[in-house]
Amino acid sequence: MKKIFVFPLITMLIAGCLSGCSSKSDLSESGSSAGSTEKAATQANTTEAAKADKHGGSITICYPDSPTTFFLPFSASTGDRASAAPAIESLGRVDEEGNTTSWLADSFQSDADKLTCTVTLKKNIKFSDGSDFNAKALIWNFDKMVEGGKSSELGNPVSYEATDDYTVVLTYDTWQNNWDTVLGEVYVYCPSAFEEHGEDWAAINPVGTGPFVVSDYVKGSYVKYKKNENYWIEGQPYLDELTISYISDSTAQLSAFMNGEIDLLATNDSTVISQLQGKYTDIAQNAPDLGQIKYVMFCSGDESSPFYDLNVRLAVMHAIDWEGYAYSLTGGRGTAVTQFGVPGAWSYDENCDFIEYNTDLAKKMLADAGYPNGFNTTITTIASNNNIAVLLQASLAEIGINAQIKTVEVSDFNSQKAEGTYEGGLITGAGASKMDFTNNYIRLYSSKGVNYLKMMAHPKDYEDALFGALSAVKLDEKKVLLKDASVSLVNKNALLFPVAAVFPACYVQDGVSDSGFYQTVSVNWTPESIYLAK
């Protein structure tokens, strides 16, 4: 067995995009208070000359995929948040040490005895349409999230109520140590805009408290924002205009960046990186919450699928050349990992070995499971993950499994996530790594989640460890249970398996400053602070 090699992590303290928890060793009492907003306000209140230097201009950012919807309570993809962020803001943000701090919220206060989390909102903030941001608006967003099947993204509260104009109290039936983190990632849409125009309009018109307001949106092409002149942080935003251009083809991305048509490009593509490295500034940091994990998931939850059998799933994993996959999929930039994570994350057990690459053993296991001649199946993928599907198809063929690749549109793939089984086969994916995986594991890969509810089995040992981590009082206890869940997810129950992990690069043109991209987490950035240095 080969041991994993360690990533060159910049810091072990940087934690997950709205999935980290308090750094206190005792998690029974936690609270997040104002801090990041005051810092931002202080930065905004610099000298008039300094502000004048920052103000003005426009920047174009490149994303590979356009959002499925701008109405985030009904969104099936966390990636939608980055496109909506210029207009729609979250209750909290993650600081450099991985803790959830206030943003639209003034504080989060969890009470283990009362099983409540109290969210106190900042005052004197308005949505871009002039309506008030208050507890009533937050309750409306909570209601819409529940309507959209996203109660788990509120921590599955028993109830919630506004106790005054700026305070909301959520009550739960069991203690969870990450309420502030879960609630911190709630993005608040403007209720009055939705009620006036309706759901279809809201899906293509992001309206919130953010530093920008949408001026033009062409689905699949671009979204253009203009400055919100009444933004609640004085002196910000600095830019007059901000455009997000959707370019999925890496060659087109490279050409657009080198021609100066886009100003910021985040990429994992080895060819693009080889062309840009050393010629342009790479602002991306290497941290647990910035890794991308390419993976394969089995249809383990459907009795009619061959992959319902654990031994069939393990047989497939014995057919994977771990280091070969990692090299091929990342151009040598990434590495193989034994779990769905990266070394340094709380959930990563560095004592766990790879499942042996042994095709003879894989064939024997298939025969013992009743498939001496293999079987037919499908690999459902999206275009950006097609390279995973091609490698997987070849590996399956070596052990007698004939797999047809089905490349579908992102919107079609996402629409099946909650209840679909993708024809009982396999799917490919690429997900963000996390310092603290508790919230993501529960939200995406559990019986209480929003995705893959029929696609994936939910073994008791895995969920006992996962939900035990969520209810742990001591941080050390939480870390042990997360490691148990991580090993159970991949190595013991073979529900999904990683095929490569890699950190992205994020290139900027000269003068692009303080974007906040790829500093701590991948979907969080600071549109109010980005400016063009002159």
Short mmCIF file of C-alpha atoms in Angstrom, two decimals:
data_model
loop_
_atom_site.label_atom_id
_atom_site.label_comp_id
_atom_site.label_asym_id
_atom_site.label_seq_id
_atom_site.Cartn_x
_atom_site.Cartn_y
_atom_site.Cartn_z
CA MET A 1 0.00 0.00 0.00
CA LYS A 2 1.20 3.48 -0.78
CA LYS A 3 1.02 6.26 1.72
CA ILE A 4 -0.43 9.66 0.86
CA PHE A 5 1.95 12.56 0.39
CA VAL A 6 1.21 15.87 2.04
CA PHE A 7 0.05 18.99 0.26
CA PRO A 8 2.13 22.16 0.67
CA LEU A 9 -0.55 23.80 2.80
CA ILE A 10 0.09 27.39 3.70
CA THR A 11 -1.73 27.06 7.01
CA MET A 12 -3.62 24.52 9.01
CA LEU A 13 -5.77 27.20 10.55
CA ILE A 14 -7.67 28.39 7.49
CA ALA A 15 -11.04 26.69 7.59
CA GLY A 16 -14.05 26.01 5.45
CA CYS A 17 -16.34 28.16 3.43
CA LEU A 18 -19.11 28.54 5.92
CA SER A 19 -18.54 25.04 7.25
CA GLY A 20 -15.91 25.71 9.88
CA CYS A 21 -16.70 25.88 13.58
CA SER A 22 -15.48 27.80 16.55
CA SER A 23 -11.83 27.29 17.35
CA LYS A 24 -12.73 26.97 21.05
CA SER A 25 -12.04 23.54 22.55
CA ASP A 26 -15.48 23.60 24.22
CA LEU A 27 -18.23 23.87 21.62
CA SER A 28 -21.22 23.99 23.99
CA GLU A 29 -21.27 27.78 23.98
CA SER A 30 -20.32 29.76 20.93
CA GLY A 31 -20.94 33.18 19.57
CA SER A 32 -19.75 35.31 16.71
CA SER A 33 -19.85 39.05 17.08
CA ALA A 34 -19.19 42.03 14.88
CA GLY A 35 -15.67 42.21 13.58
CA SER A 36 -15.29 41.82 9.85
CA THR A 37 -17.78 44.56 9.08
CA GLU A 38 -16.08 47.07 11.35
CA LYS A 39 -12.79 46.20 9.69
CA ALA A 40 -14.33 46.79 6.28
CA ALA A 41 -15.85 50.06 7.43
CA THR A 42 -12.51 51.17 8.84
CA GLN A 43 -10.81 50.38 5.57
CA ALA A 44 -13.51 52.35 3.76
CA ASN A 45 -12.94 55.38 5.97
CA THR A 46 -9.44 56.06 4.71
CA THR A 47 -8.28 59.44 3.50
CA GLU A 48 -10.18 61.06 0.66
CA ALA A 49 -7.10 60.85 -1.53
CA ALA A 50 -6.75 57.11 -0.99
CA LYS A 51 -10.41 56.56 -1.75
CA ALA A 52 -10.16 58.61 -4.90
CA ASP A 53 -7.33 56.37 -6.08
CA LYS A 54 -9.50 53.26 -5.64
CA HIS A 55 -12.75 54.50 -7.14
CA GLY A 56 -13.83 53.98 -10.72
CA GLY A 57 -13.32 51.57 -13.56
CA SER A 58 -14.67 48.16 -14.45
CA ILE A 59 -13.45 44.59 -14.09
CA THR A 60 -14.47 41.39 -15.85
CA ILE A 61 -14.22 38.08 -14.04
CA CYS A 62 -14.36 34.66 -15.72
CA TYR A 63 -16.46 31.78 -14.38
CA PRO A 64 -16.75 28.43 -16.17
CA ASP A 65 -20.48 27.86 -15.57
CA SER A 66 -23.43 30.24 -15.43
CA PRO A 67 -25.70 29.98 -12.37
CA THR A 68 -28.67 27.65 -12.33
CA THR A 69 -30.63 30.38 -10.53
CA PHE A 70 -30.00 33.66 -8.73
CA PHE A 71 -32.77 32.86 -6.25
CA LEU A 72 -30.51 31.00 -3.84
CA PRO A 73 -33.24 29.53 -1.56
CA PHE A 74 -34.15 27.32 -4.53
CA SER A 75 -30.57 26.76 -5.77
CA ALA A 76 -29.14 23.23 -5.98
CA SER A 77 -25.54 24.42 -6.38
CA THR A 78 -23.27 26.28 -3.97
CA GLY A 79 -21.48 27.61 -7.05
CA ASP A 80 -24.46 29.90 -7.71
CA ARG A 81 -23.46 31.97 -4.70
CA ALA A 82 -20.32 33.38 -6.31
CA SER A 83 -22.29 34.75 -9.28
CA ALA A 84 -24.91 36.29 -7.00
CA ALA A 85 -22.46 37.70 -4.42
CA PRO A 86 -22.13 41.19 -5.96
CA ALA A 87 -25.85 41.73 -5.30
CA ILE A 88 -26.81 39.24 -2.58
CA GLU A 89 -24.91 39.06 0.70
CA SER A 90 -24.68 36.46 3.43
CA LEU A 91 -25.30 36.69 7.16
CA GLY A 92 -21.68 35.78 7.91
CA ARG A 93 -18.25 35.38 6.37
CA VAL A 94 -15.22 33.27 7.16
CA ASP A 95 -12.12 34.96 8.54
CA GLU A 96 -8.48 34.02 8.01
CA GLU A 97 -8.54 31.61 10.97
CA GLY A 98 -11.57 29.76 9.65
CA ASN A 99 -14.13 31.17 12.08
CA THR A 100 -17.52 32.48 11.04
CA THR A 101 -17.74 36.21 11.69
CA SER A 102 -20.56 38.67 11.21
CA TRP A 103 -21.54 40.35 7.97
CA LEU A 104 -25.24 41.16 7.62
CA ALA A 105 -25.64 39.63 11.03
CA ASP A 106 -24.24 41.55 13.97
CA SER A 107 -23.82 38.36 16.00
CA PHE A 108 -24.68 34.67 16.29
CA GLN A 109 -25.18 33.28 19.79
CA SER A 110 -25.68 29.55 20.38
CA ASP A 111 -27.12 28.22 23.66
CA ALA A 112 -26.61 24.49 24.28
CA ASP A 113 -28.99 24.43 27.26
CA LYS A 114 -31.90 26.14 25.51
CA LEU A 115 -31.06 24.56 22.11
CA THR A 116 -31.32 27.95 20.43
CA CYS A 117 -29.27 30.11 18.14
CA THR A 118 -29.99 33.82 18.22
CA VAL A 119 -29.18 35.86 15.14
CA THR A 120 -28.96 39.59 15.76
CA LEU A 121 -28.96 41.65 12.58
CA LYS A 122 -27.20 44.89 11.78
CA LYS A 123 -29.45 47.92 11.62
CA ASN A 124 -29.89 50.63 9.01
CA ILE A 125 -29.27 48.33 6.03
CA LYS A 126 -31.55 48.43 3.01
CA PHE A 127 -32.01 46.22 0.00
CA SER A 128 -31.06 47.81 -3.29
CA ASP A 129 -34.75 48.47 -4.07
CA GLY A 130 -34.99 50.64 -0.93
CA SER A 131 -36.88 48.15 1.26
CA ASP A 132 -35.68 47.36 4.77
CA PHE A 133 -33.36 44.55 5.70
CA ASN A 134 -34.72 43.25 9.00
CA ALA A 135 -35.91 40.18 10.88
CA LYS A 136 -39.09 39.95 8.83
CA ALA A 137 -37.03 39.75 5.63
CA LEU A 138 -34.80 37.06 7.13
CA ILE A 139 -37.79 35.00 8.27
CA TRP A 140 -39.16 35.23 4.71
CA ASN A 141 -35.86 33.86 3.37
CA PHE A 142 -35.91 31.04 5.93
CA ASP A 143 -39.46 30.17 4.83
CA LYS A 144 -38.38 30.06 1.20
CA MET A 145 -35.40 27.83 2.03
CA VAL A 146 -37.69 25.39 3.80
CA GLU A 147 -40.08 25.54 0.85
CA GLY A 148 -37.13 24.77 -1.41
CA GLY A 149 -36.20 21.69 0.63
CA LYS A 150 -33.21 23.35 2.29
CA SER A 151 -34.11 23.10 5.96
CA SER A 152 -30.80 21.28 6.47
CA GLU A 153 -29.03 24.49 5.43
CA LEU A 154 -30.60 26.09 8.49
CA GLY A 155 -29.52 23.18 10.70
CA ASN A 156 -33.03 21.62 10.58
CA PRO A 157 -34.64 23.89 13.19
CA VAL A 158 -37.86 22.94 14.95
CA SER A 159 -38.99 26.55 14.73
CA TYR A 160 -37.79 30.10 14.23
CA GLU A 161 -39.30 33.44 15.13
CA ALA A 162 -38.54 37.14 15.14
CA THR A 163 -38.42 38.44 18.71
CA ASP A 164 -37.98 42.04 17.58
CA ASP A 165 -37.24 43.92 14.37
CA TYR A 166 -33.61 42.80 14.27
CA THR A 167 -33.51 39.50 16.18
CA VAL A 168 -34.39 36.00 15.04
CA VAL A 169 -34.26 32.99 17.36
CA LEU A 170 -34.03 29.48 15.94
CA THR A 171 -34.92 26.52 18.17
CA TYR A 172 -33.62 23.00 17.60
CA ASP A 173 -34.41 19.57 19.03
CA THR A 174 -30.79 18.48 19.52
CA TRP A 175 -27.52 20.28 20.11
CA GLN A 176 -25.34 21.01 17.08
CA ASN A 177 -22.03 22.78 17.34
CA ASN A 178 -22.11 24.56 13.99
CA TRP A 179 -25.30 26.64 14.01
CA ASP A 180 -23.40 29.90 13.58
CA THR A 181 -21.47 28.42 10.66
CA VAL A 182 -24.57 27.01 8.95
CA LEU A 183 -26.56 30.21 9.37
CA GLY A 184 -23.60 32.33 8.34
CA GLU A 185 -23.86 30.97 4.81
CA VAL A 186 -27.49 32.06 4.36
CA TYR A 187 -27.66 34.57 1.51
CA VAL A 188 -30.54 37.01 1.88
CA TYR A 189 -32.73 37.80 -1.14
CA CYS A 190 -34.98 40.87 -1.20
CA PRO A 191 -38.56 39.76 -0.37
CA SER A 192 -40.29 42.78 -1.91
CA ALA A 193 -38.56 42.25 -5.26
CA PHE A 194 -39.62 38.60 -5.31
CA GLU A 195 -43.20 39.35 -4.29
CA GLU A 196 -43.53 42.06 -6.92
CA HIS A 197 -42.03 40.15 -9.85
CA GLY A 198 -42.32 36.43 -9.03
CA GLU A 199 -40.10 33.38 -8.94
CA ASP A 200 -39.18 33.22 -12.63
CA TRP A 201 -38.04 36.84 -12.58
CA ALA A 202 -36.06 36.32 -9.36
CA ALA A 203 -34.22 33.39 -10.92
CA ILE A 204 -32.55 35.76 -13.39
CA ASN A 205 -32.46 38.96 -11.31
CA PRO A 206 -30.31 38.93 -8.16
CA VAL A 207 -31.58 41.53 -5.68
CA GLY A 208 -30.13 41.94 -2.21
CA THR A 209 -28.19 44.29 0.04
CA GLY A 210 -24.98 43.97 -1.97
CA PRO A 211 -22.58 46.55 -3.36
CA PHE A 212 -23.85 46.09 -6.93
CA VAL A 213 -27.16 45.84 -8.76
CA VAL A 214 -27.68 43.79 -11.90
CA SER A 215 -27.88 45.79 -15.12
CA ASP A 216 -27.85 43.02 -17.74
CA TYR A 217 -27.91 39.24 -17.75
CA VAL A 218 -27.63 36.89 -20.69
CA LYS A 219 -27.88 33.31 -19.45
CA GLY A 220 -24.84 31.27 -20.40
CA SER A 221 -22.95 34.36 -21.52
CA TYR A 222 -22.52 37.03 -18.83
CA VAL A 223 -24.02 38.99 -15.97
CA LYS A 224 -23.23 42.69 -15.73
CA TYR A 225 -23.47 44.67 -12.49
CA LYS A 226 -23.36 48.40 -11.81
CA LYS A 227 -22.50 50.17 -8.57
CA ASN A 228 -25.14 50.30 -5.84
CA GLU A 229 -24.98 54.00 -5.00
CA ASN A 230 -26.73 53.42 -1.66
CA TYR A 231 -24.60 50.53 -0.37
CA TRP A 232 -24.53 50.30 3.41
CA ILE A 233 -20.73 50.52 3.80
CA GLU A 234 -19.71 54.11 3.18
CA GLY A 235 -17.22 54.61 0.38
CA GLN A 236 -17.75 51.21 -1.20
CA PRO A 237 -17.91 49.64 -3.69
CA TYR A 238 -14.98 51.09 -5.57
CA LEU A 239 -15.77 49.87 -9.08
CA ASP A 240 -18.37 51.48 -11.32
CA GLU A 241 -19.07 48.22 -13.09
CA LEU A 242 -18.39 44.52 -12.60
CA THR A 243 -18.97 41.79 -15.20
CA ILE A 244 -18.90 38.03 -14.77
CA SER A 245 -18.27 36.32 -18.10
CA TYR A 246 -19.17 32.62 -18.43
CA ILE A 247 -16.59 30.73 -20.49
CA SER A 248 -16.45 26.96 -20.02
CA ASP A 249 -13.81 26.12 -22.63
CA SER A 250 -10.30 26.40 -21.20
CA THR A 251 -8.76 27.41 -24.53
CA ALA A 252 -11.27 30.24 -24.84
CA GLN A 253 -10.56 31.26 -21.24
CA LEU A 254 -6.84 31.45 -21.93
CA SER A 255 -7.32 33.45 -25.11
CA ALA A 256 -9.70 35.91 -23.44
CA PHE A 257 -7.34 36.45 -20.51
CA MET A 258 -4.21 36.91 -22.61
CA ASN A 259 -6.09 39.34 -24.87
CA GLY A 260 -7.12 41.39 -21.84
CA GLU A 261 -10.84 40.65 -22.29
CA ILE A 262 -11.07 39.29 -18.74
CA ASP A 263 -9.22 40.55 -15.69
CA LEU A 264 -9.44 37.60 -13.29
CA LEU A 265 -9.27 33.90 -14.14
CA ALA A 266 -9.37 31.00 -11.67
CA THR A 267 -8.39 27.68 -13.20
CA ASN A 268 -7.31 24.11 -12.53
CA ASP A 269 -6.42 23.48 -16.16
CA SER A 270 -2.76 22.45 -16.43
CA THR A 271 -2.42 23.77 -19.98
CA VAL A 272 -3.76 27.19 -19.03
CA ILE A 273 -1.53 27.30 -15.97
CA SER A 274 1.56 26.39 -17.98
CA GLN A 275 0.87 29.35 -20.27
CA LEU A 276 0.21 31.88 -17.52
CA GLN A 277 2.49 30.83 -14.67
CA GLY A 278 5.29 33.33 -14.16
CA LYS A 279 3.81 35.81 -16.62
CA TYR A 280 0.84 36.94 -14.52
CA THR A 281 0.21 37.26 -10.80
CA ASP A 282 -1.33 34.17 -9.18
CA ILE A 283 -3.19 35.30 -6.05
CA ALA A 284 -4.54 31.87 -5.00
CA GLN A 285 -3.53 30.46 -1.63
CA ASN A 286 -3.04 26.74 -0.82
CA ALA A 287 -5.32 25.88 2.08
CA PRO A 288 -7.71 23.05 3.01
CA ASP A 289 -10.74 25.02 1.93
CA LEU A 290 -9.33 25.84 -1.49
CA GLY A 291 -8.59 22.35 -2.72
CA GLN A 292 -10.76 20.82 -5.41
CA ILE A 293 -11.47 17.10 -5.23
CA LYS A 294 -12.37 15.20 -8.37
CA TYR A 295 -14.48 12.17 -7.48
CA VAL A 296 -16.76 9.34 -8.58
CA MET A 297 -20.03 8.40 -6.84
CA PHE A 298 -21.80 5.04 -7.05
CA CYS A 299 -25.53 4.48 -7.15
CA SER A 300 -25.34 2.65 -3.84
CA GLY A 301 -28.86 3.48 -2.67
CA ASP A 302 -30.92 1.73 -5.36
CA GLU A 303 -31.46 -2.02 -4.90
CA SER A 304 -31.82 -2.52 -8.66
CA SER A 305 -28.28 -1.23 -9.30
CA PRO A 306 -25.26 -3.58 -9.31
CA PHE A 307 -23.55 -0.94 -7.18
CA TYR A 308 -26.00 -1.59 -4.35
CA ASP A 309 -23.56 -4.40 -3.45
CA LEU A 310 -20.62 -3.12 -1.40
CA ASN A 311 -18.30 -5.75 -2.90
CA VAL A 312 -19.04 -4.50 -6.43
CA ARG A 313 -18.19 -0.95 -5.36
CA LEU A 314 -14.97 -2.09 -3.72
CA ALA A 315 -14.10 -4.09 -6.83
CA VAL A 316 -14.27 -0.91 -8.90
CA MET A 317 -12.02 0.87 -6.43
CA HIS A 318 -9.46 -1.94 -6.75
CA ALA A 319 -9.38 -1.12 -10.48
CA ILE A 320 -8.26 2.48 -9.95
CA ASP A 321 -4.64 3.49 -10.51
CA TRP A 322 -4.69 6.25 -7.91
CA GLU A 323 -1.47 8.04 -8.74
CA GLY A 324 -2.01 7.62 -12.48
CA TYR A 325 -5.45 9.19 -12.26
CA ALA A 326 -4.19 12.10 -10.20
CA TYR A 327 -1.37 12.83 -12.61
CA SER A 328 -3.55 12.54 -15.70
CA LEU A 329 -6.40 14.64 -14.36
CA THR A 330 -4.25 17.48 -13.02
CA GLY A 331 -1.27 17.50 -15.35
CA GLY A 332 0.98 16.57 -12.45
CA ARG A 333 -0.14 19.50 -10.28
CA GLY A 334 -2.39 17.47 -8.00
CA THR A 335 -2.07 14.30 -6.01
CA ALA A 336 -3.99 11.22 -4.97
CA VAL A 337 -5.88 11.26 -1.67
CA THR A 338 -7.36 8.39 0.30
CA GLN A 339 -10.43 10.32 1.45
CA PHE A 340 -12.70 13.09 0.24
CA GLY A 341 -10.50 15.84 1.61
CA VAL A 342 -6.89 16.97 1.84
CA PRO A 343 -4.23 16.48 4.52
CA GLY A 344 -4.52 19.14 7.19
CA ALA A 345 -8.31 19.12 7.19
CA TRP A 346 -9.97 18.01 10.42
CA SER A 347 -11.63 15.08 8.67
CA TYR A 348 -8.52 13.71 6.96
CA ASP A 349 -7.02 10.60 8.58
CA GLU A 350 -3.41 10.45 7.40
CA ASN A 351 -3.05 6.90 8.75
CA CYS A 352 -5.51 5.59 6.17
CA ASP A 353 -4.00 3.63 3.26
CA PHE A 354 -5.12 3.51 -0.34
CA ILE A 355 -7.30 0.63 -1.46
CA GLU A 356 -4.92 -1.61 -3.39
CA TYR A 357 -4.77 -1.18 -7.17
CA ASN A 358 -5.23 -4.80 -8.23
CA THR A 359 -7.36 -5.64 -11.27
CA ASP A 360 -7.13 -9.39 -10.72
CA LEU A 361 -8.57 -8.98 -7.25
CA ALA A 362 -11.24 -6.68 -8.70
CA LYS A 363 -12.31 -9.35 -11.24
CA LYS A 364 -12.47 -12.03 -8.53
CA MET A 365 -14.62 -9.80 -6.33
CA LEU A 366 -17.01 -9.17 -9.22
CA ALA A 367 -17.27 -12.91 -9.90
CA ASP A 368 -17.90 -13.62 -6.21
CA ALA A 369 -20.63 -10.97 -6.26
CA GLY A 370 -22.37 -12.75 -9.17
CA TYR A 371 -20.88 -10.83 -12.12
CA PRO A 372 -18.22 -13.14 -13.62
CA ASN A 373 -18.77 -11.52 -17.02
CA GLY A 374 -19.24 -8.00 -15.77
CA PHE A 375 -22.31 -5.92 -16.64
CA ASN A 376 -23.42 -2.81 -18.50
CA THR A 377 -23.76 0.53 -16.77
CA THR A 378 -23.59 4.29 -17.36
CA ILE A 379 -21.32 7.12 -16.27
CA THR A 380 -23.24 10.39 -16.11
CA THR A 381 -21.05 13.48 -16.28
CA ILE A 382 -20.93 17.13 -17.26
CA ALA A 383 -18.49 18.48 -19.83
CA SER A 384 -15.99 19.84 -17.30
CA ASN A 385 -15.67 16.39 -15.68
CA ASN A 386 -15.62 14.37 -18.88
CA ASN A 387 -11.92 13.56 -18.45
CA ILE A 388 -12.77 11.69 -15.24
CA ALA A 389 -15.45 9.72 -17.07
CA VAL A 390 -13.07 8.71 -19.87
CA LEU A 391 -10.46 7.36 -17.43
CA LEU A 392 -13.12 5.58 -15.41
CA GLN A 393 -14.63 3.99 -18.51
CA ALA A 394 -11.23 2.51 -19.39
CA SER A 395 -10.67 1.18 -15.86
CA LEU A 396 -14.11 -0.44 -15.79
CA ALA A 397 -13.46 -2.10 -19.16
CA GLU A 398 -10.34 -3.74 -17.71
CA ILE A 399 -12.48 -5.67 -15.23
CA GLY A 400 -15.33 -6.48 -17.63
CA ILE A 401 -17.75 -3.63 -16.91
CA ASN A 402 -19.02 -1.91 -20.06
CA ALA A 403 -19.85 1.73 -19.23
CA GLN A 404 -21.52 4.21 -21.56
CA ILE A 405 -20.60 7.85 -20.94
CA LYS A 406 -23.56 10.22 -20.88
CA THR A 407 -22.53 13.89 -20.93
CA VAL A 408 -25.42 16.12 -19.87
CA GLU A 409 -25.96 19.83 -19.35
CA VAL A 410 -25.18 21.21 -15.90
CA SER A 411 -28.82 22.19 -15.40
CA ASP A 412 -30.01 18.67 -16.25
CA PHE A 413 -27.42 17.09 -13.97
CA ASN A 414 -28.37 19.38 -11.07
CA SER A 415 -32.10 18.81 -11.54
CA GLN A 416 -31.62 15.12 -10.73
CA LYS A 417 -29.49 15.60 -7.63
CA ALA A 418 -32.16 15.36 -4.97
CA GLU A 419 -34.07 12.28 -6.11
CA GLY A 420 -32.34 10.96 -9.23
CA THR A 421 -30.31 7.76 -9.44
CA TYR A 422 -28.71 8.57 -12.81
CA GLU A 423 -29.83 5.23 -14.30
CA GLY A 424 -28.34 3.23 -11.44
CA GLY A 425 -24.79 3.86 -12.60
CA LEU A 426 -21.97 6.17 -11.61
CA ILE A 427 -21.53 9.93 -11.72
CA THR A 428 -18.44 12.11 -11.80
CA GLY A 429 -18.03 15.29 -9.83
CA ALA A 430 -15.64 17.96 -8.60
CA GLY A 431 -16.21 19.36 -5.13
CA ALA A 432 -14.51 21.74 -2.75
CA SER A 433 -12.41 20.42 0.09
CA LYS A 434 -13.07 21.71 3.60
CA MET A 435 -11.18 22.14 6.84
CA ASP A 436 -14.35 21.10 8.70
CA PHE A 437 -16.48 18.86 6.52
CA THR A 438 -19.38 18.44 8.95
CA ASN A 439 -21.86 20.74 7.25
CA ASN A 440 -20.95 19.73 3.69
CA TYR A 441 -21.07 16.01 4.43
CA ILE A 442 -24.52 16.41 5.99
CA ARG A 443 -25.83 18.76 3.32
CA LEU A 444 -24.60 16.69 0.37
CA TYR A 445 -23.91 13.15 1.52
CA SER A 446 -26.37 12.15 4.24
CA SER A 447 -29.97 11.09 4.77
CA LYS A 448 -30.74 14.61 6.00
CA GLY A 449 -29.17 16.33 3.02
CA VAL A 450 -30.52 18.01 -0.08
CA ASN A 451 -28.74 15.94 -2.75
CA TYR A 452 -28.31 12.29 -3.77
CA LEU A 453 -31.02 11.03 -1.39
CA LYS A 454 -31.80 8.01 -3.59
CA MET A 455 -28.45 7.83 -5.33
CA MET A 456 -26.45 7.13 -2.17
CA ALA A 457 -26.85 4.60 0.62
CA HIS A 458 -26.64 5.88 4.20
CA PRO A 459 -24.86 3.24 6.33
CA LYS A 460 -25.38 3.46 10.07
CA ASP A 461 -21.69 3.54 11.02
CA TYR A 462 -21.08 6.43 8.65
CA GLU A 463 -24.02 8.51 9.83
CA ASP A 464 -23.42 7.72 13.50
CA ALA A 465 -19.92 9.18 13.17
CA LEU A 466 -21.06 12.13 11.06
CA PHE A 467 -23.96 13.22 13.23
CA GLY A 468 -21.91 12.46 16.32
CA ALA A 469 -19.38 15.01 15.08
CA LEU A 470 -22.19 17.52 14.69
CA SER A 471 -23.35 17.07 18.29
CA ALA A 472 -19.89 16.85 19.88
CA VAL A 473 -19.25 19.20 22.77
CA LYS A 474 -15.46 19.03 22.64
CA LEU A 475 -13.49 19.96 19.54
CA ASP A 476 -11.11 17.01 19.92
CA GLU A 477 -14.10 14.64 20.00
CA LYS A 478 -15.48 16.26 16.87
CA LYS A 479 -12.21 15.80 14.98
CA VAL A 480 -12.01 12.09 15.87
CA LEU A 481 -15.57 11.46 14.72
CA LEU A 482 -15.03 13.38 11.48
CA LYS A 483 -12.05 11.17 10.67
CA ASP A 484 -14.21 8.10 11.33
CA ALA A 485 -16.90 9.46 9.00
CA SER A 486 -14.36 10.32 6.31
CA VAL A 487 -12.81 6.84 6.27
CA SER A 488 -16.26 5.23 6.40
CA LEU A 489 -17.54 7.27 3.46
CA VAL A 490 -14.75 6.17 1.12
CA ASN A 491 -12.74 3.22 2.36
CA LYS A 492 -15.24 1.16 4.38
CA ASN A 493 -18.52 1.76 2.55
CA ALA A 494 -17.26 2.93 -0.85
CA LEU A 495 -20.11 5.41 -1.31
CA LEU A 496 -17.87 7.64 -3.39
CA PHE A 497 -14.15 7.87 -3.99
CA PRO A 498 -11.73 10.70 -4.84
CA VAL A 499 -9.52 10.39 -7.90
CA ALA A 500 -7.44 13.56 -7.52
CA ALA A 501 -7.07 16.66 -5.40
CA VAL A 502 -5.60 19.90 -6.66
CA PHE A 503 -5.34 23.53 -5.65
CA PRO A 504 -6.38 26.10 -8.24
CA ALA A 505 -4.51 29.07 -9.60
CA CYS A 506 -6.16 32.48 -9.79
CA TYR A 507 -4.54 34.93 -12.20
CA VAL A 508 -5.18 38.66 -12.32
CA GLN A 509 -4.24 41.43 -14.69
CA ASP A 510 -2.05 44.25 -13.41
CA GLY A 511 -3.92 46.54 -11.04
CA VAL A 512 -6.67 44.14 -9.95
CA SER A 513 -6.58 44.30 -6.15
CA ASP A 514 -8.43 43.03 -3.06
CA SER A 515 -10.83 40.74 -4.88
CA GLY A 516 -10.83 38.24 -2.05
CA PHE A 517 -10.81 35.35 -4.53
CA TYR A 518 -9.15 32.11 -3.44
CA GLN A 519 -7.75 33.43 -0.18
CA THR A 520 -9.62 31.19 2.26
CA VAL A 521 -12.56 29.61 0.44
CA SER A 522 -13.51 29.18 -3.20
CA VAL A 523 -17.05 30.59 -3.42
CA ASN A 524 -16.47 33.57 -1.11
CA TRP A 525 -14.99 36.82 -2.34
CA THR A 526 -15.26 40.53 -1.56
CA PRO A 527 -16.97 42.37 -4.43
CA GLU A 528 -17.32 45.51 -2.30
CA SER A 529 -13.53 45.76 -1.86
CA ILE A 530 -12.19 44.92 -5.30
CA TYR A 531 -10.57 47.85 -7.09
CA LEU A 532 -8.18 48.81 -9.87
CA ALA A 533 -4.90 50.18 -8.58
CA LYS A 534 -3.82 53.25 -10.51
#
